[in-house]
PDB file of C-alpha atoms and ligand atoms in Angstrom:
ATOM      1  CA  UNK A 222     130.894  74.708  98.292  1.00  0.00           C
ATOM      2  CA  UNK A 223     132.553  77.648  99.200  1.00  0.00           C
ATOM      3  CA  UNK A 224     132.179  78.831  95.312  1.00  0.00           C
ATOM      4  CA  UNK A 225     128.314  78.171  95.430  1.00  0.00           C
ATOM      5  CA  UNK A 226     127.788  80.616  99.178  1.00  0.00           C
ATOM      6  CA  UNK A 227     130.751  83.288  97.296  1.00  0.00           C
ATOM      7  CA  UNK A 228     128.049  83.862  94.195  1.00  0.00           C
ATOM      8  CA  UNK A 229     125.486  83.734  96.495  1.00  0.00           C
ATOM      9  CA  UNK A 230     126.588  86.057  99.019  1.00  0.00           C
ATOM     10  CA  UNK A 231     127.713  88.489  95.736  1.00  0.00           C
ATOM     11  CA  UNK A 232     124.165  89.187  94.124  1.00  0.00           C
ATOM     12  CA  UNK A 233     120.954  90.628  95.866  1.00  0.00           C
ATOM     13  CA  UNK A 234     118.804  88.249  97.405  1.00  0.00           C
ATOM     14  CA  UNK A 235     116.459  86.786  95.318  1.00  0.00           C
ATOM     15  CA  UNK A 236     118.759  86.467  92.315  1.00  0.00           C
ATOM     16  CA  UNK A 237     119.452  83.115  92.301  1.00  0.00           C
ATOM     17  CA  UNK A 238     117.247  80.226  92.644  1.00  0.00           C
ATOM     18  CA  UNK A 239     119.152  77.390  94.202  1.00  0.00           C
ATOM     19  CA  UNK A 240     117.696  73.880  93.787  1.00  0.00           C
ATOM     20  CA  UNK A 241     119.162  70.121  93.922  1.00  0.00           C
ATOM     21  CA  UNK A 242     116.857  67.551  93.046  1.00  0.00           C
ATOM     22  CA  UNK A 243     114.510  69.770  91.411  1.00  0.00           C
ATOM     23  CA  UNK A 244     111.355  67.732  92.175  1.00  0.00           C
ATOM     24  CA  UNK A 245     109.971  70.456  94.447  1.00  0.00           C
ATOM     25  CA  UNK A 246     111.811  73.684  92.537  1.00  0.00           C
ATOM     26  CA  UNK A 247     110.736  72.542  88.681  1.00  0.00           C
ATOM     27  CA  UNK A 248     107.375  72.464  90.154  1.00  0.00           C
ATOM     28  CA  UNK A 249     106.812  75.631  91.260  1.00  0.00           C
ATOM     29  CA  UNK A 250     109.317  76.785  88.174  1.00  0.00           C
ATOM     30  CA  UNK A 251     106.024  76.235  85.744  1.00  0.00           C
ATOM     31  CA  UNK A 252     103.749  78.075  87.649  1.00  0.00           C
ATOM     32  CA  UNK A 253     105.552  81.302  88.750  1.00  0.00           C
ATOM     33  CA  UNK A 254     106.505  83.896  86.345  1.00  0.00           C
ATOM     34  CA  UNK A 255     108.657  85.435  88.741  1.00  0.00           C
ATOM     35  CA  UNK A 256     110.776  81.655  89.425  1.00  0.00           C
ATOM     36  CA  UNK A 257     111.519  82.283  85.639  1.00  0.00           C
ATOM     37  CA  UNK A 258     113.598  84.913  85.740  1.00  0.00           C
ATOM     38  CA  UNK A 259     115.783  83.604  88.006  1.00  0.00           C
ATOM     39  CA  UNK A 260     118.882  82.336  87.301  1.00  0.00           C
ATOM     40  CA  UNK A 261     119.873  79.077  89.087  1.00  0.00           C
ATOM     41  CA  UNK A 262     121.799  77.838  91.487  1.00  0.00           C
ATOM     42  CA  UNK A 263     122.962  74.384  91.435  1.00  0.00           C
ATOM     43  CA  UNK A 264     124.323  72.534  94.150  1.00  0.00           C
ATOM     44  CA  UNK A 265     123.615  68.541  92.672  1.00  0.00           C
ATOM     45  CA  UNK A 266     127.570  68.213  91.480  1.00  0.00           C
ATOM     46  CA  UNK A 267     129.048  69.400  95.033  1.00  0.00           C
ATOM     47  CA  UNK A 268     130.657  66.215  96.234  1.00  0.00           C
ATOM     48  CA  UNK A 269     130.641  67.400  99.865  1.00  0.00           C
ATOM     49  CA  UNK A 270     126.605  67.337 100.090  1.00  0.00           C
ATOM     50  CA  UNK A 271     126.494  64.095  98.411  1.00  0.00           C
ATOM     51  CA  UNK A 272     128.398  62.367 101.544  1.00  0.00           C
ATOM     52  CA  UNK A 273     126.818  59.950 104.387  1.00  0.00           C
ATOM     53  CA  UNK A 274     129.091  59.395 107.159  1.00  0.00           C
ATOM     54  CA  UNK A 275     128.173  57.011 109.993  1.00  0.00           C
ATOM     55  CA  UNK A 276     131.103  57.611 113.408  1.00  0.00           C
ATOM     56  CA  UNK A 277     130.890  57.334 117.010  1.00  0.00           C
ATOM     57  CA  UNK A 278     128.269  59.671 117.443  1.00  0.00           C
ATOM     58  CA  UNK A 279     125.972  58.811 115.089  1.00  0.00           C
ATOM     59  CA  UNK A 280     125.229  60.395 110.983  1.00  0.00           C
ATOM     60  CA  UNK A 281     126.167  63.385 109.434  1.00  0.00           C
ATOM     61  CA  UNK A 282     123.657  62.796 105.859  1.00  0.00           C
ATOM     62  CA  UNK A 283     124.785  65.785 103.454  1.00  0.00           C
ATOM     63  CA  UNK A 284     121.664  67.533 102.188  1.00  0.00           C
ATOM     64  CA  UNK A 285     122.765  66.832  98.916  1.00  0.00           C
ATOM     65  CA  UNK A 286     121.871  62.894  99.372  1.00  0.00           C
ATOM     66  CA  UNK A 287     119.206  61.524  97.402  1.00  0.00           C
ATOM     67  CA  UNK A 288     116.202  59.982  99.653  1.00  0.00           C
ATOM     68  CA  UNK A 289     117.356  56.900  97.231  1.00  0.00           C
ATOM     69  CA  UNK A 290     120.899  56.289  98.655  1.00  0.00           C
ATOM     70  CA  UNK A 291     119.541  56.780 101.875  1.00  0.00           C
ATOM     71  CA  UNK A 292     116.029  54.143 101.893  1.00  0.00           C
ATOM     72  CA  UNK A 293     118.911  51.920 101.228  1.00  0.00           C
ATOM     73  CA  UNK A 294     121.486  52.268 102.617  1.00  0.00           C
ATOM     74  CA  UNK A 295     122.453  49.999 105.373  1.00  0.00           C
ATOM     75  CA  UNK A 296     123.384  51.714 108.672  1.00  0.00           C
ATOM     76  CA  UNK A 297     120.552  53.690 107.795  1.00  0.00           C
ATOM     77  CA  UNK A 298     117.716  50.613 107.712  1.00  0.00           C
ATOM     78  CA  UNK A 299     119.401  49.224 111.173  1.00  0.00           C
ATOM     79  CA  UNK A 300     120.388  51.947 113.121  1.00  0.00           C
ATOM     80  CA  UNK A 301     117.654  54.754 112.093  1.00  0.00           C
ATOM     81  CA  UNK A 302     115.112  52.495 110.565  1.00  0.00           C
ATOM     82  CA  UNK A 303     112.447  55.451 110.516  1.00  0.00           C
ATOM     83  CA  UNK A 304     114.642  57.805 108.279  1.00  0.00           C
ATOM     84  CA  UNK A 305     115.007  54.342 105.643  1.00  0.00           C
ATOM     85  CA  UNK A 306     111.130  54.580 106.238  1.00  0.00           C
ATOM     86  CA  UNK A 307     109.868  58.173 105.331  1.00  0.00           C
ATOM     87  CA  UNK A 308     112.290  58.094 103.292  1.00  0.00           C
ATOM     88  CA  UNK A 309     111.006  55.046 101.537  1.00  0.00           C
ATOM     89  CA  UNK A 310     107.137  57.018 101.433  1.00  0.00           C
ATOM     90  CA  UNK A 311     107.919  60.433 100.036  1.00  0.00           C
ATOM     91  CA  UNK A 312     106.973  60.460  96.241  1.00  0.00           C
ATOM     92  CA  UNK A 313     107.746  57.516  93.934  1.00  0.00           C
ATOM     93  CA  UNK A 314     110.875  55.352  93.080  1.00  0.00           C
ATOM     94  CA  UNK A 315     111.669  57.616  90.212  1.00  0.00           C
ATOM     95  CA  UNK A 316     111.067  61.591  92.827  1.00  0.00           C
ATOM     96  CA  UNK A 317     113.210  59.842  95.444  1.00  0.00           C
ATOM     97  CA  UNK A 318     115.664  58.937  92.852  1.00  0.00           C
ATOM     98  CA  UNK A 319     116.297  62.643  92.211  1.00  0.00           C
ATOM     99  CA  UNK A 320     114.805  64.657  95.791  1.00  0.00           C
ATOM    100  CA  UNK A 321     117.299  64.847  98.417  1.00  0.00           C
ATOM    101  CA  UNK A 322     117.106  65.109 102.026  1.00  0.00           C
ATOM    102  CA  UNK A 323     117.840  69.214 102.196  1.00  0.00           C
ATOM    103  CA  UNK A 324     115.484  69.914 100.077  1.00  0.00           C
ATOM    104  CA  UNK A 325     112.514  68.358 101.885  1.00  0.00           C
ATOM    105  CA  UNK A 326     113.527  70.348 104.837  1.00  0.00           C
ATOM    106  CA  UNK A 327     114.263  73.782 102.656  1.00  0.00           C
ATOM    107  CA  UNK A 328     111.403  73.584 100.456  1.00  0.00           C
ATOM    108  CA  UNK A 329     109.780  73.486 104.456  1.00  0.00           C
ATOM    109  CA  UNK A 330     106.262  72.330 103.865  1.00  0.00           C
ATOM    110  CA  UNK A 331     104.463  71.368 107.103  1.00  0.00           C
ATOM    111  CA  UNK A 332     103.942  68.105 105.086  1.00  0.00           C
ATOM    112  CA  UNK A 333     107.120  67.162 104.125  1.00  0.00           C
ATOM    113  CA  UNK A 334     107.561  62.754 105.289  1.00  0.00           C
ATOM    114  CA  UNK A 335     111.291  63.182 106.635  1.00  0.00           C
ATOM    115  CA  UNK A 336     110.720  66.291 109.135  1.00  0.00           C
ATOM    116  CA  UNK A 337     108.920  64.611 111.775  1.00  0.00           C
ATOM    117  CA  UNK A 338     111.692  61.457 111.808  1.00  0.00           C
ATOM    118  CA  UNK A 339     113.947  64.325 112.812  1.00  0.00           C
ATOM    119  CA  UNK A 340     111.810  65.787 115.269  1.00  0.00           C
ATOM    120  CA  UNK A 341     112.153  62.577 117.418  1.00  0.00           C
ATOM    121  CA  UNK A 342     115.145  61.563 116.572  1.00  0.00           C
ATOM    122  CA  UNK A 343     116.258  65.106 117.393  1.00  0.00           C
ATOM    123  CA  UNK A 344     118.092  65.836 114.428  1.00  0.00           C
ATOM    124  CA  UNK A 345     120.541  69.268 114.341  1.00  0.00           C
ATOM    125  CA  UNK A 346     121.617  70.970 111.355  1.00  0.00           C
ATOM    126  CA  UNK A 347     124.768  72.159 109.113  1.00  0.00           C
ATOM    127  CA  UNK A 348     124.340  75.279 107.766  1.00  0.00           C
ATOM    128  CA  UNK A 349     127.053  77.707 106.197  1.00  0.00           C
ATOM    129  CA  UNK A 350     126.823  81.310 104.634  1.00  0.00           C
ATOM    130  CA  UNK A 351     129.405  83.449 104.203  1.00  0.00           C
ATOM    131  CA  UNK A 352     130.819  83.905 108.328  1.00  0.00           C
ATOM    132  CA  UNK A 353     131.250  80.184 108.263  1.00  0.00           C
ATOM    133  CA  UNK A 354     129.188  77.133 109.591  1.00  0.00           C
ATOM    134  CA  UNK A 355     126.775  76.598 112.411  1.00  0.00           C
ATOM    135  CA  UNK A 356     124.717  74.122 113.851  1.00  0.00           C
ATOM    136  CA  UNK A 357     121.072  74.065 114.996  1.00  0.00           C
ATOM    137  CA  UNK A 358     118.215  71.972 116.699  1.00  0.00           C
ATOM    138  CA  UNK A 359     116.263  70.800 113.238  1.00  0.00           C
ATOM    139  CA  UNK A 360     113.331  71.623 116.089  1.00  0.00           C
ATOM    140  CA  UNK A 361     114.381  75.069 115.587  1.00  0.00           C
ATOM    141  CA  UNK A 362     115.067  75.682 112.034  1.00  0.00           C
ATOM    142  CA  UNK A 363     111.125  76.129 110.922  1.00  0.00           C
ATOM    143  CA  UNK A 364     109.887  79.136 112.309  1.00  0.00           C
ATOM    144  CA  UNK A 365     106.108  79.774 109.650  1.00  0.00           C
ATOM    145  CA  UNK A 366     104.612  78.667 106.732  1.00  0.00           C
ATOM    146  CA  UNK A 367     106.794  77.442 104.562  1.00  0.00           C
ATOM    147  CA  UNK A 368     109.837  80.226 106.308  1.00  0.00           C
ATOM    148  CA  UNK A 369     113.379  78.504 107.426  1.00  0.00           C
ATOM    149  CA  UNK A 370     115.269  79.780 110.126  1.00  0.00           C
ATOM    150  CA  UNK A 371     117.891  80.124 107.386  1.00  0.00           C
ATOM    151  CA  UNK A 372     119.499  83.522 106.608  1.00  0.00           C
ATOM    152  CA  UNK A 373     120.452  85.179 102.683  1.00  0.00           C
ATOM    153  CA  UNK A 374     123.347  83.212 101.315  1.00  0.00           C
ATOM    154  CA  UNK A 375     123.561  80.098 102.997  1.00  0.00           C
ATOM    155  CA  UNK A 376     123.267  76.958 102.278  1.00  0.00           C
ATOM    156  CA  UNK A 377     122.068  73.056 104.418  1.00  0.00           C
ATOM    157  CA  UNK A 378     124.700  71.343 104.457  1.00  0.00           C
ATOM    158  CA  UNK A 379     124.136  68.222 105.782  1.00  0.00           C
ATOM    159  CA  UNK A 380     121.219  66.825 109.058  1.00  0.00           C
ATOM    160  CA  UNK A 381     123.216  65.625 112.438  1.00  0.00           C
ATOM    161  CA  UNK A 382     121.247  62.428 113.913  1.00  0.00           C
ATOM    162  CA  UNK A 383     122.590  60.849 116.818  1.00  0.00           C
ATOM    163  CA  UNK A 384     122.135  57.158 118.148  1.00  0.00           C
ATOM    164  CA  UNK A 385     119.602  56.361 119.366  1.00  0.00           C
ATOM    165  CA  UNK A 386     119.433  55.762 123.134  1.00  0.00           C
ATOM    166  CA  UNK A 387     120.885  51.701 123.151  1.00  0.00           C
ATOM    167  CA  UNK A 388     117.045  50.684 124.667  1.00  0.00           C
ATOM    168  CA  UNK A 389     114.799  52.443 122.338  1.00  0.00           C
ATOM    169  CA  UNK A 390     111.757  52.030 120.461  1.00  0.00           C
ATOM    170  CA  UNK A 391     110.688  53.775 117.352  1.00  0.00           C
ATOM    171  CA  UNK A 392     107.447  53.845 115.040  1.00  0.00           C
ATOM    172  CA  UNK A 393     107.103  55.456 111.857  1.00  0.00           C
ATOM    173  CA  UNK A 394     103.838  56.268 110.181  1.00  0.00           C
ATOM    174  CA  UNK A 395     102.573  58.051 106.958  1.00  0.00           C
ATOM    175  CA  UNK A 396      98.704  58.455 106.851  1.00  0.00           C
ATOM    176  CA  UNK A 397      97.580  59.547 103.274  1.00  0.00           C
ATOM    177  CA  UNK A 398      94.757  59.290 100.416  1.00  0.00           C
ATOM    178  CA  UNK A 399      96.940  56.033  99.318  1.00  0.00           C
ATOM    179  CA  UNK A 400      98.742  53.595 100.256  1.00  0.00           C
ATOM    180  CA  UNK A 401     102.158  55.669  97.590  1.00  0.00           C
ATOM    181  CA  UNK A 402     102.506  58.558  95.835  1.00  0.00           C
ATOM    182  CA  UNK A 403     100.065  60.855  98.735  1.00  0.00           C
ATOM    183  CA  UNK A 404     100.807  63.584 100.189  1.00  0.00           C
ATOM    184  CA  UNK A 405     100.563  63.271 103.947  1.00  0.00           C
ATOM    185  CA  UNK A 406      97.328  63.451 106.273  1.00  0.00           C
ATOM    186  CA  UNK A 407      99.111  63.251 108.736  1.00  0.00           C
ATOM    187  CA  UNK A 408     102.656  61.561 109.572  1.00  0.00           C
ATOM    188  CA  UNK A 409     103.185  60.715 112.937  1.00  0.00           C
ATOM    189  CA  UNK A 410     106.882  59.682 114.124  1.00  0.00           C
ATOM    190  CA  UNK A 411     107.374  58.452 117.557  1.00  0.00           C
ATOM    191  CA  UNK A 412     110.611  57.757 119.952  1.00  0.00           C
ATOM    192  CA  UNK A 413     110.722  56.252 122.998  1.00  0.00           C
ATOM    193  CA  UNK A 414     114.039  55.526 125.363  1.00  0.00           C
ATOM    194  CA  UNK A 415     112.522  53.151 128.095  1.00  0.00           C
ATOM    195  CA  UNK A 416     115.020  51.201 130.704  1.00  0.00           C
ATOM    196  CA  UNK A 417     115.194  47.513 131.995  1.00  0.00           C
ATOM    197  CA  UNK A 418     111.903  48.101 133.220  1.00  0.00           C
ATOM    198  CA  UNK A 419     110.026  49.387 130.367  1.00  0.00           C
ATOM    199  CA  UNK A 420     109.849  52.502 132.138  1.00  0.00           C
ATOM    200  CA  UNK A 421     110.040  55.513 129.631  1.00  0.00           C
ATOM    201  CA  UNK A 422     112.600  57.516 129.976  1.00  0.00           C
ATOM    202  CA  UNK A 423     112.052  60.319 127.093  1.00  0.00           C
ATOM    203  CA  UNK A 424     109.815  59.741 124.758  1.00  0.00           C
ATOM    204  CA  UNK A 425     110.071  62.072 121.364  1.00  0.00           C
ATOM    205  CA  UNK A 426     107.414  62.864 118.533  1.00  0.00           C
ATOM    206  CA  UNK A 427     107.328  64.743 115.417  1.00  0.00           C
ATOM    207  CA  UNK A 428     104.730  65.552 113.661  1.00  0.00           C
ATOM    208  CA  UNK A 429     104.212  66.245 109.657  1.00  0.00           C
ATOM    209  CA  UNK A 430     101.128  67.814 108.280  1.00  0.00           C
ATOM    210  CA  UNK A 431      98.612  68.664 111.637  1.00  0.00           C
ATOM    211  CA  UNK A 432     100.420  73.246 110.986  1.00  0.00           C
ATOM    212  CA  UNK A 433     102.062  75.087 110.201  1.00  0.00           C
ATOM    213  CA  UNK A 434     105.169  73.966 110.585  1.00  0.00           C
ATOM    214  CA  UNK A 435     106.287  69.955 111.382  1.00  0.00           C
ATOM    215  CA  UNK A 436     105.745  70.396 114.981  1.00  0.00           C
ATOM    216  CA  UNK A 437     106.266  67.825 118.352  1.00  0.00           C
ATOM    217  CA  UNK A 438     104.804  67.279 121.665  1.00  0.00           C
ATOM    218  CA  UNK A 439     106.085  68.451 124.146  1.00  0.00           C
ATOM    219  CA  UNK A 440     102.988  67.988 126.143  1.00  0.00           C
ATOM    220  CA  UNK A 441     102.610  64.418 125.554  1.00  0.00           C
ATOM    221  CA  UNK A 442     106.547  63.486 126.430  1.00  0.00           C
ATOM    222  CA  UNK A 443     106.490  65.039 129.699  1.00  0.00           C
ATOM    223  CA  UNK A 444     103.123  63.136 130.320  1.00  0.00           C
ATOM    224  CA  UNK A 445     105.045  59.996 129.329  1.00  0.00           C
ATOM    225  CA  UNK A 446     108.058  60.315 131.356  1.00  0.00           C
ATOM    226  CA  UNK A 447     108.460  58.259 133.716  1.00  0.00           C
ATOM    227  CA  UNK A 448     105.711  56.340 132.826  1.00  0.00           C
ATOM    228  CA  UNK A 449     105.347  52.159 132.676  1.00  0.00           C
ATOM    229  CA  UNK A 450     102.241  51.741 129.475  1.00  0.00           C
ATOM    230  CA  UNK A 451      99.654  50.818 131.918  1.00  0.00           C
ATOM    231  CA  UNK A 452     100.217  53.994 134.070  1.00  0.00           C
ATOM    232  CA  UNK A 453      99.334  55.393 131.297  1.00  0.00           C
ATOM    233  CA  UNK A 454      95.710  56.940 130.741  1.00  0.00           C
ATOM    234  CA  UNK A 455      95.076  57.290 127.129  1.00  0.00           C
ATOM    235  CA  UNK A 456      92.314  60.507 127.988  1.00  0.00           C
ATOM    236  CA  UNK A 457      95.469  62.676 129.270  1.00  0.00           C
ATOM    237  CA  UNK A 458      97.179  61.989 126.174  1.00  0.00           C
ATOM    238  CA  UNK A 459      94.443  62.990 123.635  1.00  0.00           C
ATOM    239  CA  UNK A 460      93.885  65.953 125.852  1.00  0.00           C
ATOM    240  CA  UNK A 461      97.905  66.472 125.634  1.00  0.00           C
ATOM    241  CA  UNK A 462      97.801  65.957 121.599  1.00  0.00           C
ATOM    242  CA  UNK A 463      94.540  68.453 122.288  1.00  0.00           C
ATOM    243  CA  UNK A 464      96.612  71.192 123.895  1.00  0.00           C
ATOM    244  CA  UNK A 465      99.738  70.643 121.489  1.00  0.00           C
ATOM    245  CA  UNK A 466      99.075  71.142 117.744  1.00  0.00           C
ATOM    246  CA  UNK A 467      95.822  72.820 116.492  1.00  0.00           C
ATOM    247  CA  UNK A 468      94.880  70.797 112.923  1.00  0.00           C
ATOM    248  CA  UNK A 469      94.609  72.691 110.098  1.00  0.00           C
ATOM    249  CA  UNK A 470      91.225  72.486 107.138  1.00  0.00           C
ATOM    250  CA  UNK A 471      92.896  71.937 103.929  1.00  0.00           C
ATOM    251  CA  UNK A 472      92.008  70.191 100.454  1.00  0.00           C
ATOM    252  CA  UNK A 473      94.054  67.321 102.203  1.00  0.00           C
ATOM    253  CA  UNK A 474      91.677  66.552 105.043  1.00  0.00           C
ATOM    254  CA  UNK A 475      90.336  68.299 107.809  1.00  0.00           C
ATOM    255  CA  UNK A 476      91.407  69.403 111.514  1.00  0.00           C
ATOM    256  CA  UNK A 477      88.906  66.759 112.872  1.00  0.00           C
ATOM    257  CA  UNK A 478      89.945  63.426 111.066  1.00  0.00           C
ATOM    258  CA  UNK A 479      93.493  65.665 112.000  1.00  0.00           C
ATOM    259  CA  UNK A 480      93.192  66.135 115.205  1.00  0.00           C
ATOM    260  CA  UNK A 481      91.927  62.120 115.412  1.00  0.00           C
ATOM    261  CA  UNK A 482      94.002  60.325 113.417  1.00  0.00           C
ATOM    262  CA  UNK A 483      97.012  61.876 115.206  1.00  0.00           C
ATOM    263  CA  UNK A 484      95.732  61.085 118.343  1.00  0.00           C
ATOM    264  CA  UNK A 485      95.007  56.857 116.978  1.00  0.00           C
ATOM    265  CA  UNK A 486      98.220  57.501 115.409  1.00  0.00           C
ATOM    266  CA  UNK A 487      99.977  58.302 119.037  1.00  0.00           C
ATOM    267  CA  UNK A 488      98.774  55.656 121.056  1.00  0.00           C
ATOM    268  CA  UNK A 489      99.660  52.612 118.682  1.00  0.00           C
ATOM    269  CA  UNK A 490     103.448  53.511 119.191  1.00  0.00           C
ATOM    270  CA  UNK A 491     102.796  54.227 122.758  1.00  0.00           C
ATOM    271  CA  UNK A 492     101.623  50.712 123.223  1.00  0.00           C
ATOM    272  CA  UNK A 493     104.986  49.447 120.953  1.00  0.00           C
ATOM    273  CA  UNK A 494     106.475  50.293 124.456  1.00  0.00           C
ATOM    274  CA  UNK A 495     105.144  47.177 125.888  1.00  0.00           C
TER     275      UNK A 495
HETATM  276  C1  FAD B 940     105.582  64.089  92.361  1.00  0.00           C
HETATM  277  C2  FAD B 940     105.609  64.429  93.050  1.00  0.00           C
HETATM  278  C3  FAD B 940     105.298  63.967  94.632  1.00  0.00           C
HETATM  279  C4  FAD B 940     106.643  63.921  95.820  1.00  0.00           C
HETATM  280  N1  FAD B 940     105.770  63.256  96.830  1.00  0.00           N
HETATM  281  C5  FAD B 940     106.102  63.732  98.374  1.00  0.00           C
HETATM  282  C6  FAD B 940     106.096  63.062  99.023  1.00  0.00           C
HETATM  283  O1  FAD B 940     104.961  62.112  98.945  1.00  0.00           O
HETATM  284  N2  FAD B 940     105.756  63.392  99.938  1.00  0.00           N
HETATM  285  C7  FAD B 940     107.146  65.146 100.572  1.00  0.00           C
HETATM  286  O2  FAD B 940     107.577  64.905 101.424  1.00  0.00           O
HETATM  287  N3  FAD B 940     107.666  65.541  99.354  1.00  0.00           N
HETATM  288  C8  FAD B 940     106.607  64.842  97.802  1.00  0.00           C
HETATM  289  N4  FAD B 940     107.221  66.000  96.645  1.00  0.00           N
HETATM  290  C9  FAD B 940     108.317  67.425  96.885  1.00  0.00           C
HETATM  291  C10 FAD B 940     109.729  66.714  96.995  1.00  0.00           C
HETATM  292  O3  FAD B 940     109.801  65.531  95.636  1.00  0.00           O
HETATM  293  C11 FAD B 940     110.439  66.831  97.713  1.00  0.00           C
HETATM  294  O4  FAD B 940     110.534  67.780  98.639  1.00  0.00           O
HETATM  295  C12 FAD B 940     111.837  66.842  97.834  1.00  0.00           C
HETATM  296  O5  FAD B 940     112.838  65.745  98.945  1.00  0.00           O
HETATM  297  C13 FAD B 940     112.290  67.887  97.239  1.00  0.00           C
HETATM  298  O6  FAD B 940     113.809  67.031  97.013  1.00  0.00           O
HETATM  299  P1  FAD B 940     114.318  68.316  96.278  1.00  0.00           P
HETATM  300  O7  FAD B 940     116.010  68.065  96.167  1.00  0.00           O
HETATM  301  O8  FAD B 940     114.327  67.300  94.561  1.00  0.00           O
HETATM  302  O9  FAD B 940     114.133  69.978  96.084  1.00  0.00           O
HETATM  303  P2  FAD B 940     114.593  71.098  95.147  1.00  0.00           P
HETATM  304  O10 FAD B 940     113.287  71.239  94.258  1.00  0.00           O
HETATM  305  O11 FAD B 940     116.291  70.677  94.363  1.00  0.00           O
HETATM  306  O12 FAD B 940     114.800  72.173  96.448  1.00  0.00           O
HETATM  307  C14 FAD B 940     113.751  72.288  97.075  1.00  0.00           C
HETATM  308  C15 FAD B 940     113.692  73.778  98.161  1.00  0.00           C
HETATM  309  O13 FAD B 940     114.690  73.633  98.999  1.00  0.00           O
HETATM  310  C16 FAD B 940     115.979  74.970  98.737  1.00  0.00           C
HETATM  311  N5  FAD B 940     117.247  74.612  98.905  1.00  0.00           N
HETATM  312  C17 FAD B 940     117.830  72.251  98.059  1.00  0.00           C
HETATM  313  N6  FAD B 940     118.408  71.774  98.804  1.00  0.00           N
HETATM  314  C18 FAD B 940     118.659  72.805  99.210  1.00  0.00           C
HETATM  315  C19 FAD B 940     120.045  73.362 100.683  1.00  0.00           C
HETATM  316  N7  FAD B 940     120.888  72.661 100.197  1.00  0.00           N
HETATM  317  N8  FAD B 940     119.814  74.566 101.180  1.00  0.00           N
HETATM  318  C20 FAD B 940     119.679  75.694 101.077  1.00  0.00           C
HETATM  319  N9  FAD B 940     118.393  75.452 100.140  1.00  0.00           N
HETATM  320  C21 FAD B 940     117.817  74.228  99.616  1.00  0.00           C
HETATM  321  C22 FAD B 940     115.571  74.872  97.057  1.00  0.00           C
HETATM  322  O14 FAD B 940     115.824  76.656  96.757  1.00  0.00           O
HETATM  323  C23 FAD B 940     113.898  74.771  97.016  1.00  0.00           C
HETATM  324  O15 FAD B 940     113.197  75.849  97.631  1.00  0.00           O
HETATM  325  C24 FAD B 940     106.691  65.576  95.450  1.00  0.00           C
HETATM  326  C25 FAD B 940     107.491  65.990  94.766  1.00  0.00           C
HETATM  327  C26 FAD B 940     106.720  65.966  93.341  1.00  0.00           C
HETATM  328  C27 FAD B 940     106.610  66.019  92.048  1.00  0.00           C
END
């Protein structure tokens, strides 16, 4: 890891194309002359990036862990089932065998399937550069369309996710043109902390493919806090969603479809609290 960071910091910005699993890079490489003239810095043989460590506070997932390894990991399935689910619908098996969690986040597509899950779980990122390591909330990582908070010569090292609260309910759904092998039109992850009386203590959401960056629903989260299912007004939830997201029209879907689908998926997720 140290050697990779040192190489990056010694060369001019843009000299190296960082590559991990290569499933995004190989596609852009074919499409861009600019990419073809760059040297590659391949992270795939750095053992630290491949580690998954489950500890008393949560899980640390190396940026180079493949989506296949994630979806099959027994403790990921048990404690963070939304992540096992999102990894399992990111492309198909051949892609999942190479594609890494770090690559999915650093590629910074607004449609990245694992992004909403990490927002809903309140994940943070471990980033390393010449000055050392820093931890940042994943919610602050995407700063603009396809732009991340990574500085020049910084690498994403790991993703940290705390255990979901003892009493919690979570749901992840992806809607695409087909059931498999399709980029999301909408991806929704929801994680509710509830108390013994099924009052919502905290509601956290992550949404993919509806805006320039993966986003959350702060207005809806605020409204739901302290409410039981029967106190929740569907019209207020929908109004909150309309306030929090400004869906885009693009080749995959219309803004209208995205807003409607997001609203229905969020309402469906809320029903799981009961
Ligand atoms: C056929 C096909 C289907 C796909 N389907 C889906 C899908 O359904 N859902 C979805 O979300 N994605 C999909 N993808 C996109 C891709 O597979 C994922 O985004 C994947 O997780 C990228 O991981 P990777 O390791 O291959 O990244 P790479 O291609 O190696 O890298 C991607 C980007 O991240 C940067 N990067 C990688 N690791 C680091 C690091 N540690 N630190 C800093 N920068 C880093 C690279 O420089 C590059 O810019 C698909 C791709 C293909 C080709």
